[in-house]
Amino acid sequence: MHPEISLVLLTVLAGAGQGIFILLVALNSLFYGTGAVPSEYIVAAGAISLLFQVGGIITSTAHLGNPHRGWRAMLMIKNSWLSREVVTLSLSVGITALYLLLYYSGATGTVLFVTGMVGIAANLGFYLSCSMVYASVTFIREWSNAFTPLNFTLFGITSGFGVNLAIAHYTHVNTDILFGINSLTLALALVALIMKLLSYRFNATAYVSVNVKNAIGVNDPNIKLMDMGASYDHYNTKEYFYENAEKITRKTMFLVLTVAFLVPIILWTVAALKREMAYIPELTVIAAIAMIAGLIIERRFFFIQGNNVQNLYYANFRSTGVRNPLESRARKGTPVPMN
Amino acid sequence: MNKRMALVIDLNKCVGCHACATNCKAWNTGGDYGPLTDVEPYGKNPDGVWFNRVQTYEVGKYPNTEILYLPKSCMHCKDAPCVKVCPTSATYKRESDGIVLVNYEECIGCKYCSWACPYGCREFDDYDGVMKKCTLCVDRIYNENLPEEERQPACVLACPTRARTFGNINDPESEAAVKIKERNGYKLMPEVSTSPSNHYLPKQKVKIQIDEDEILTRKHVIVETEKKVSSYAEVTSDDIAVP
Ligand code: SF4
Ligand code: SF4
Ligand code: SF4
């Protein structure tokens, strides 16, 4: 699929923003009134969480053909995951802002706790619906699997915690808590790395039960596209194809694994092993930036890897030198079963 | 029972002339669901919205190959995935006749419906920022300003080989339903759960018997009597003018 940068930024930034909020609420609820979590931290983390989420929303409107009626996307919450994504994201933004407002106006711990929990529910709802937008497209096998919701949630929370760690360093959070966040983030990042590897493995062998024979209804193994029915590229060849998909596969996978996971994991491990290192705030900032940047590459590659079955109709489409991965997989002998 | 309007396309008759596609474009760009915006129509890389595209495939191995023309427009699926995913309900399926339509006033242009369609039958209009697609010529088939015989989809009227039939496939008496039954009409991607309404009639191998004397008299060729002339010739549909 064509990697739409606005959607890449929406899913990564909003995901991280909500991860920041989740940890903020957790810390403030656990250590409320102890002074271990200073108000500078709450305000800074809350503001950055809002910035990430609103930034995601703003960039996502660039994807819409008619952004001025974007609000309409909330109407079909009963049927459409996209609708649910928009609703839960709006709720999350609203509750994050409300939480900050309540905190600022000196609300009691219980009020903050209840608001925070509602916010976390909205956050989890967002992770689920945002990922299901992709996972529910059954005609794109690389998206339509359990890794999509699991990874969107895990990566969002991990990157949010990573950003939190950096913020916490600069806002005088208690060192024991810092160490705790560091260890937790590191553990999550390790799991995330394993999940990413597993999902790459799954995608390498994923297949759909449709092939060009049943797509056009001719029972012959030799079917060649002679003319795609248009003089040049059009919506169907632009939206579902990425020209260099095959070329960049290996390089990008390596880049994603290094930047999004290995670099932060190394930095957080160093910090965890040698606790004083954790006091070098720059280290955690680099780790957080690397993870967010890496996840942007990861999400972009997630789009590129998606291969819609409608591409079968353009299976031998050569004008841009594209080969349909479904086709090459079939040639390598991976089963592409009829029926 | 509600109507289920559909196109039935005879691949045995289709000659790949693109008349359906061009007439579709001509009617719909000025119809209720137009315009079908073109980008750089006379430029190097012409692009634009088409509701119907005719693709050409070669089937078989040389020298035993055959050409297959596949005109493809929205299938008006019974269980349309594009309808289910639309966050605004801009895409909807009409109860009364099964036609799937897009309300341009409500569409926000998120393209989600097009991802969900396995047939690649939705076309995004960059200029209007909305999703467009075949309407089954809903502005023709019920249009009382048109003479009755013209209340047919533009593509059906344009087809020079009459490869396209339009009708209610829920009515077993309709021409469309009868053709599907008699000619083993099939659906594209039958294993996915979309249940498309449009059907295709398969290409057929036609076998006829030609007697020796028929060749002699008809073609006025001198055949050496001692040379055996095969009494059967296998002729594919391409060799025969289909009535
Ligand atoms: S063919 Fe595609 S656009 Fe048409 S109804 Fe089916 S899923 Fe929707
Ligand atoms: S592009 Fe329009 S019709 Fe399609 S899903 Fe989005 S709002 Fe609905
Ligand atoms: S039914 Fe009408 S809109 Fe659909 S392909 Fe035919 S001419 Fe085009």
Short mmCIF file of C-alpha atoms in Angstrom, two decimals, chain A residues 11-320:
data_model
loop_
_atom_site.label_atom_id
_atom_site.label_comp_id
_atom_site.label_asym_id
_atom_site.label_seq_id
_atom_site.Cartn_x
_atom_site.Cartn_y
_atom_site.Cartn_z
CA THR A 11 -0.72 6.35 14.55
CA VAL A 12 2.80 6.82 15.95
CA LEU A 13 2.37 10.23 17.60
CA ALA A 14 -1.10 9.67 19.03
CA GLY A 15 0.01 6.22 20.22
CA ALA A 16 3.02 7.65 22.05
CA GLY A 17 0.98 10.56 23.41
CA GLN A 18 -1.45 8.14 25.02
CA GLY A 19 1.41 6.05 26.41
CA ILE A 20 2.69 9.19 28.12
CA PHE A 21 -0.73 9.81 29.66
CA ILE A 22 -1.07 6.24 30.91
CA LEU A 23 2.19 6.39 32.85
CA LEU A 24 1.45 9.88 34.10
CA VAL A 25 -1.85 8.75 35.58
CA ALA A 26 -0.27 5.61 37.02
CA LEU A 27 2.53 7.56 38.73
CA ASN A 28 0.29 10.31 40.00
CA SER A 29 -2.18 7.80 41.40
CA LEU A 30 0.50 5.68 43.07
CA PHE A 31 2.49 8.53 44.57
CA TYR A 32 -0.20 11.14 45.07
CA GLY A 33 0.66 13.49 47.87
CA THR A 34 4.07 11.92 48.57
CA GLY A 35 5.99 14.58 46.70
CA ALA A 36 7.87 11.88 44.79
CA VAL A 37 6.21 13.02 41.57
CA PRO A 38 6.55 16.79 41.36
CA SER A 39 3.95 18.93 39.67
CA GLU A 40 6.48 20.06 37.06
CA TYR A 41 6.51 16.49 35.84
CA ILE A 42 2.72 16.22 35.67
CA VAL A 43 2.38 19.47 33.78
CA ALA A 44 5.26 18.75 31.39
CA ALA A 45 4.21 15.16 30.67
CA GLY A 46 0.55 16.15 30.30
CA ALA A 47 1.40 18.98 27.93
CA ILE A 48 3.69 16.82 25.81
CA SER A 49 1.06 14.06 25.72
CA LEU A 50 -1.47 16.59 24.47
CA LEU A 51 1.01 17.92 21.93
CA PHE A 52 1.61 14.44 20.53
CA GLN A 53 -2.09 13.61 20.32
CA VAL A 54 -3.17 16.91 18.82
CA GLY A 55 -0.19 16.81 16.45
CA GLY A 56 -1.38 13.40 15.29
CA ILE A 57 -4.89 14.67 14.71
CA ILE A 58 -3.69 17.71 12.77
CA THR A 59 -1.43 15.70 10.47
CA SER A 60 -4.15 13.10 9.92
CA THR A 61 -6.49 15.68 8.43
CA ALA A 62 -4.02 16.04 5.56
CA HIS A 63 -5.11 12.55 4.53
CA LEU A 64 -8.75 13.52 4.09
CA GLY A 65 -10.19 14.72 0.81
CA ASN A 66 -12.65 16.90 2.71
CA PRO A 67 -11.17 17.66 6.13
CA HIS A 68 -13.78 20.34 6.86
CA ARG A 69 -16.39 17.63 7.35
CA GLY A 70 -14.01 15.33 9.20
CA TRP A 71 -16.31 15.42 12.26
CA ARG A 72 -18.70 13.22 10.30
CA ALA A 73 -16.25 10.37 10.81
CA MET A 74 -17.67 9.99 14.34
CA LEU A 75 -21.12 9.01 13.11
CA MET A 76 -20.76 5.30 12.42
CA ILE A 77 -19.32 4.16 15.73
CA LYS A 78 -21.60 1.13 15.59
CA ASN A 79 -20.00 -0.31 12.45
CA SER A 80 -16.75 1.31 11.57
CA TRP A 81 -13.43 0.97 13.38
CA LEU A 82 -12.36 4.23 11.79
CA SER A 83 -15.28 5.94 13.46
CA ARG A 84 -14.33 4.38 16.79
CA GLU A 85 -10.75 5.52 16.31
CA VAL A 86 -11.84 9.11 15.82
CA VAL A 87 -14.17 8.99 18.83
CA THR A 88 -11.67 7.41 21.21
CA LEU A 89 -8.91 9.77 20.09
CA SER A 90 -11.11 12.81 20.64
CA LEU A 91 -12.08 11.45 24.06
CA SER A 92 -8.45 10.87 24.95
CA VAL A 93 -7.48 14.40 24.03
CA GLY A 94 -10.42 15.81 25.96
CA ILE A 95 -9.68 13.77 29.07
CA THR A 96 -5.96 14.55 28.99
CA ALA A 97 -6.81 18.24 28.92
CA LEU A 98 -9.42 17.79 31.66
CA TYR A 99 -6.97 15.87 33.83
CA LEU A 100 -4.43 18.68 33.58
CA LEU A 101 -7.10 21.24 34.34
CA LEU A 102 -8.30 19.30 37.39
CA TYR A 103 -4.74 18.85 38.59
CA TYR A 104 -4.06 22.52 38.19
CA SER A 105 -7.19 23.52 40.06
CA GLY A 106 -6.24 21.25 42.95
CA ALA A 107 -8.79 18.46 42.56
CA THR A 108 -8.71 15.63 45.10
CA GLY A 109 -6.81 12.40 44.50
CA THR A 110 -10.03 10.45 43.97
CA VAL A 111 -11.33 12.81 41.30
CA LEU A 112 -7.98 12.66 39.52
CA PHE A 113 -7.89 8.89 39.84
CA VAL A 114 -11.36 8.42 38.37
CA THR A 115 -10.68 10.86 35.52
CA GLY A 116 -7.36 9.16 34.86
CA MET A 117 -8.95 5.73 34.70
CA VAL A 118 -11.60 6.92 32.25
CA GLY A 119 -8.76 8.43 30.21
CA ILE A 120 -6.79 5.17 30.25
CA ALA A 121 -9.91 3.32 29.10
CA ALA A 122 -10.19 5.76 26.20
CA ASN A 123 -6.47 5.27 25.47
CA LEU A 124 -6.83 1.50 25.34
CA GLY A 125 -9.94 1.94 23.20
CA PHE A 126 -7.90 4.08 20.86
CA TYR A 127 -5.10 1.53 20.56
CA LEU A 128 -7.64 -1.17 19.77
CA SER A 129 -9.71 0.79 17.27
CA CYS A 130 -6.76 2.49 15.60
CA SER A 131 -5.12 -0.87 14.96
CA MET A 132 -8.38 -2.58 14.01
CA VAL A 133 -8.80 0.00 11.22
CA TYR A 134 -5.94 -1.89 9.59
CA ALA A 135 -6.43 -5.35 11.07
CA SER A 136 -10.03 -5.50 9.87
CA VAL A 137 -9.09 -5.07 6.21
CA THR A 138 -9.21 -8.78 5.50
CA PHE A 139 -7.97 -8.28 1.96
CA ILE A 140 -4.58 -7.11 3.20
CA ARG A 141 -3.12 -10.15 4.94
CA GLU A 142 -0.07 -8.34 6.28
CA TRP A 143 -2.42 -6.09 8.25
CA SER A 144 -5.18 -8.48 9.03
CA ASN A 145 -3.60 -10.50 11.83
CA ALA A 146 -3.26 -10.42 15.62
CA PHE A 147 0.14 -8.72 15.47
CA THR A 148 -1.45 -5.48 14.31
CA PRO A 149 -3.50 -4.70 17.46
CA LEU A 150 -0.86 -6.19 19.77
CA ASN A 151 1.99 -4.24 18.22
CA PHE A 152 0.14 -0.94 17.89
CA THR A 153 -0.71 -1.11 21.60
CA LEU A 154 2.67 -2.32 22.75
CA PHE A 155 4.65 0.14 20.63
CA GLY A 156 2.42 3.04 21.66
CA ILE A 157 2.78 2.30 25.36
CA THR A 158 6.53 1.61 25.14
CA SER A 159 7.33 4.78 23.22
CA GLY A 160 5.10 6.78 25.56
CA PHE A 161 6.93 5.38 28.58
CA GLY A 162 10.25 6.16 26.88
CA VAL A 163 9.28 9.79 26.39
CA ASN A 164 8.03 9.87 29.97
CA LEU A 165 11.39 8.69 31.22
CA ALA A 166 13.13 11.56 29.46
CA ILE A 167 10.63 14.06 30.83
CA ALA A 168 10.93 12.60 34.33
CA HIS A 169 14.70 13.10 34.26
CA TYR A 170 14.32 16.79 33.66
CA THR A 171 11.53 17.34 36.15
CA HIS A 172 13.12 16.01 39.32
CA VAL A 173 11.17 12.84 39.76
CA ASN A 174 12.43 10.66 42.61
CA THR A 175 15.42 8.55 41.48
CA ASP A 176 13.90 5.27 42.61
CA ILE A 177 10.86 5.98 40.47
CA LEU A 178 13.17 6.89 37.59
CA PHE A 179 14.87 3.55 37.93
CA GLY A 180 11.49 1.83 38.02
CA ILE A 181 10.30 3.54 34.82
CA ASN A 182 13.60 2.76 33.17
CA SER A 183 13.36 -0.96 33.97
CA LEU A 184 9.73 -1.16 32.96
CA THR A 185 10.35 0.60 29.64
CA LEU A 186 13.32 -1.61 28.95
CA ALA A 187 11.28 -4.75 29.58
CA LEU A 188 8.49 -3.50 27.32
CA ALA A 189 10.98 -2.62 24.59
CA LEU A 190 12.42 -6.14 24.69
CA VAL A 191 8.97 -7.65 24.30
CA ALA A 192 8.23 -5.16 21.51
CA LEU A 193 11.40 -6.19 19.67
CA ILE A 194 10.41 -9.85 19.85
CA MET A 195 6.88 -9.06 18.66
CA LYS A 196 8.22 -7.06 15.72
CA LEU A 197 10.51 -9.92 14.71
CA LEU A 198 7.61 -12.36 14.94
CA SER A 199 5.37 -10.15 12.83
CA TYR A 200 8.06 -9.82 10.14
CA ARG A 201 8.30 -13.58 10.13
CA PHE A 202 4.55 -13.90 9.81
CA ASN A 203 4.45 -11.43 6.91
CA ALA A 204 7.18 -13.27 5.06
CA THR A 205 4.97 -16.32 4.79
CA ALA A 206 1.50 -14.79 4.92
CA TYR A 207 -0.73 -15.64 2.05
CA VAL A 208 -4.27 -15.03 1.00
CA SER A 209 -6.68 -17.61 -0.26
CA VAL A 210 -7.36 -15.64 -3.44
CA ASN A 211 -5.22 -15.87 -6.52
CA VAL A 212 -5.35 -14.44 -9.98
CA LYS A 213 -7.23 -17.49 -11.26
CA ASN A 214 -10.26 -16.95 -9.07
CA ALA A 215 -9.86 -13.19 -9.21
CA ILE A 216 -10.66 -13.23 -12.92
CA GLY A 217 -12.34 -16.62 -13.05
CA VAL A 218 -10.18 -18.59 -15.44
CA ASN A 219 -8.77 -21.92 -14.44
CA ASP A 220 -5.38 -21.70 -16.10
CA PRO A 221 -2.04 -21.27 -14.36
CA ASN A 222 -0.75 -18.98 -17.12
CA ILE A 223 -2.45 -15.62 -16.88
CA LYS A 224 -0.66 -12.52 -18.01
CA LEU A 225 -1.88 -8.95 -17.88
CA MET A 226 -1.55 -7.42 -21.35
CA ASP A 227 -3.30 -4.14 -20.77
CA MET A 228 -4.41 -2.67 -17.47
CA GLY A 229 -7.22 -0.65 -18.97
CA ALA A 230 -5.63 2.76 -18.59
CA SER A 231 -2.92 4.73 -20.36
CA TYR A 232 -1.03 5.42 -17.21
CA ASP A 233 -1.04 4.96 -13.44
CA HIS A 234 -4.35 5.68 -11.82
CA TYR A 235 -5.90 5.43 -8.37
CA ASN A 236 -5.83 1.63 -8.31
CA THR A 237 -2.18 1.39 -9.24
CA LYS A 238 -1.07 4.32 -7.08
CA GLU A 239 -2.93 3.66 -3.84
CA TYR A 240 -2.14 -0.04 -3.56
CA PHE A 241 1.38 -0.13 -4.90
CA TYR A 242 4.64 1.10 -3.57
CA GLU A 243 7.20 1.16 -6.34
CA ASN A 244 10.27 0.15 -4.40
CA ALA A 245 8.57 -2.19 -1.98
CA GLU A 246 10.73 -5.18 -2.77
CA LYS A 247 13.95 -3.24 -3.04
CA ILE A 248 13.75 -1.62 0.35
CA THR A 249 12.47 -4.58 2.33
CA ARG A 250 15.66 -5.88 3.93
CA LYS A 251 17.29 -2.53 4.46
CA THR A 252 14.20 -1.09 6.08
CA MET A 253 13.67 -4.04 8.36
CA PHE A 254 17.21 -3.67 9.63
CA LEU A 255 16.76 0.07 10.08
CA VAL A 256 13.51 -0.37 12.02
CA LEU A 257 14.94 -2.99 14.33
CA THR A 258 18.05 -0.90 15.00
CA VAL A 259 16.62 2.57 15.41
CA ALA A 260 13.28 1.78 17.01
CA PHE A 261 14.39 -1.03 19.28
CA LEU A 262 18.11 -1.82 19.57
CA VAL A 263 19.37 1.73 20.14
CA PRO A 264 16.83 2.55 22.89
CA ILE A 265 17.26 -0.89 24.42
CA ILE A 266 21.04 -0.42 24.66
CA LEU A 267 20.70 3.06 26.12
CA TRP A 268 18.11 2.00 28.69
CA THR A 269 20.16 -1.07 29.59
CA VAL A 270 23.20 1.08 30.24
CA ALA A 271 21.05 3.32 32.40
CA ALA A 272 19.57 0.37 34.28
CA LEU A 273 22.90 -1.36 34.88
CA LYS A 274 24.69 1.67 36.09
CA ARG A 275 22.19 3.71 37.96
CA GLU A 276 24.26 6.87 37.90
CA MET A 277 24.13 6.77 34.13
CA ALA A 278 20.44 7.33 34.44
CA TYR A 279 21.29 10.79 35.63
CA ILE A 280 22.61 11.67 32.25
CA PRO A 281 19.28 12.90 30.94
CA GLU A 282 20.54 13.27 27.37
CA LEU A 283 20.83 9.51 27.13
CA THR A 284 17.12 9.00 27.74
CA VAL A 285 16.23 11.83 25.37
CA ILE A 286 18.24 10.17 22.61
CA ALA A 287 16.58 6.84 23.39
CA ALA A 288 13.09 8.37 23.21
CA ILE A 289 13.80 10.24 19.98
CA ALA A 290 15.32 7.12 18.42
CA MET A 291 12.27 5.08 19.33
CA ILE A 292 9.77 7.59 17.94
CA ALA A 293 11.82 8.06 14.75
CA GLY A 294 12.23 4.31 14.42
CA LEU A 295 8.52 3.76 14.89
CA ILE A 296 7.77 6.29 12.15
CA ILE A 297 9.93 4.21 9.80
CA GLU A 298 8.30 1.06 11.15
CA ARG A 299 4.77 2.34 10.53
CA ARG A 300 5.69 3.56 7.06
CA PHE A 301 7.05 0.13 6.27
CA PHE A 302 3.90 -1.43 7.71
CA PHE A 303 1.96 0.39 5.00
CA ILE A 304 4.40 -0.57 2.26
CA GLN A 305 4.24 -4.23 3.24
CA GLY A 306 0.44 -4.27 3.02
CA ASN A 307 -0.60 -5.92 -0.21
CA ASN A 308 -4.25 -5.62 -1.16
CA VAL A 309 -5.72 -8.52 -3.13
CA GLN A 310 -7.00 -6.05 -5.73
CA ASN A 311 -3.36 -6.01 -6.91
CA LEU A 312 -4.04 -9.41 -8.43
CA TYR A 313 -5.83 -7.61 -11.25
CA TYR A 314 -2.59 -5.74 -11.94
CA ALA A 315 -0.41 -8.75 -11.24
CA ASN A 316 1.93 -8.27 -14.15
CA PHE A 317 1.80 -4.53 -14.11
CA ARG A 318 5.26 -3.56 -15.22
CA SER A 319 5.27 0.12 -16.13
CA THR A 320 6.98 1.04 -12.89
#
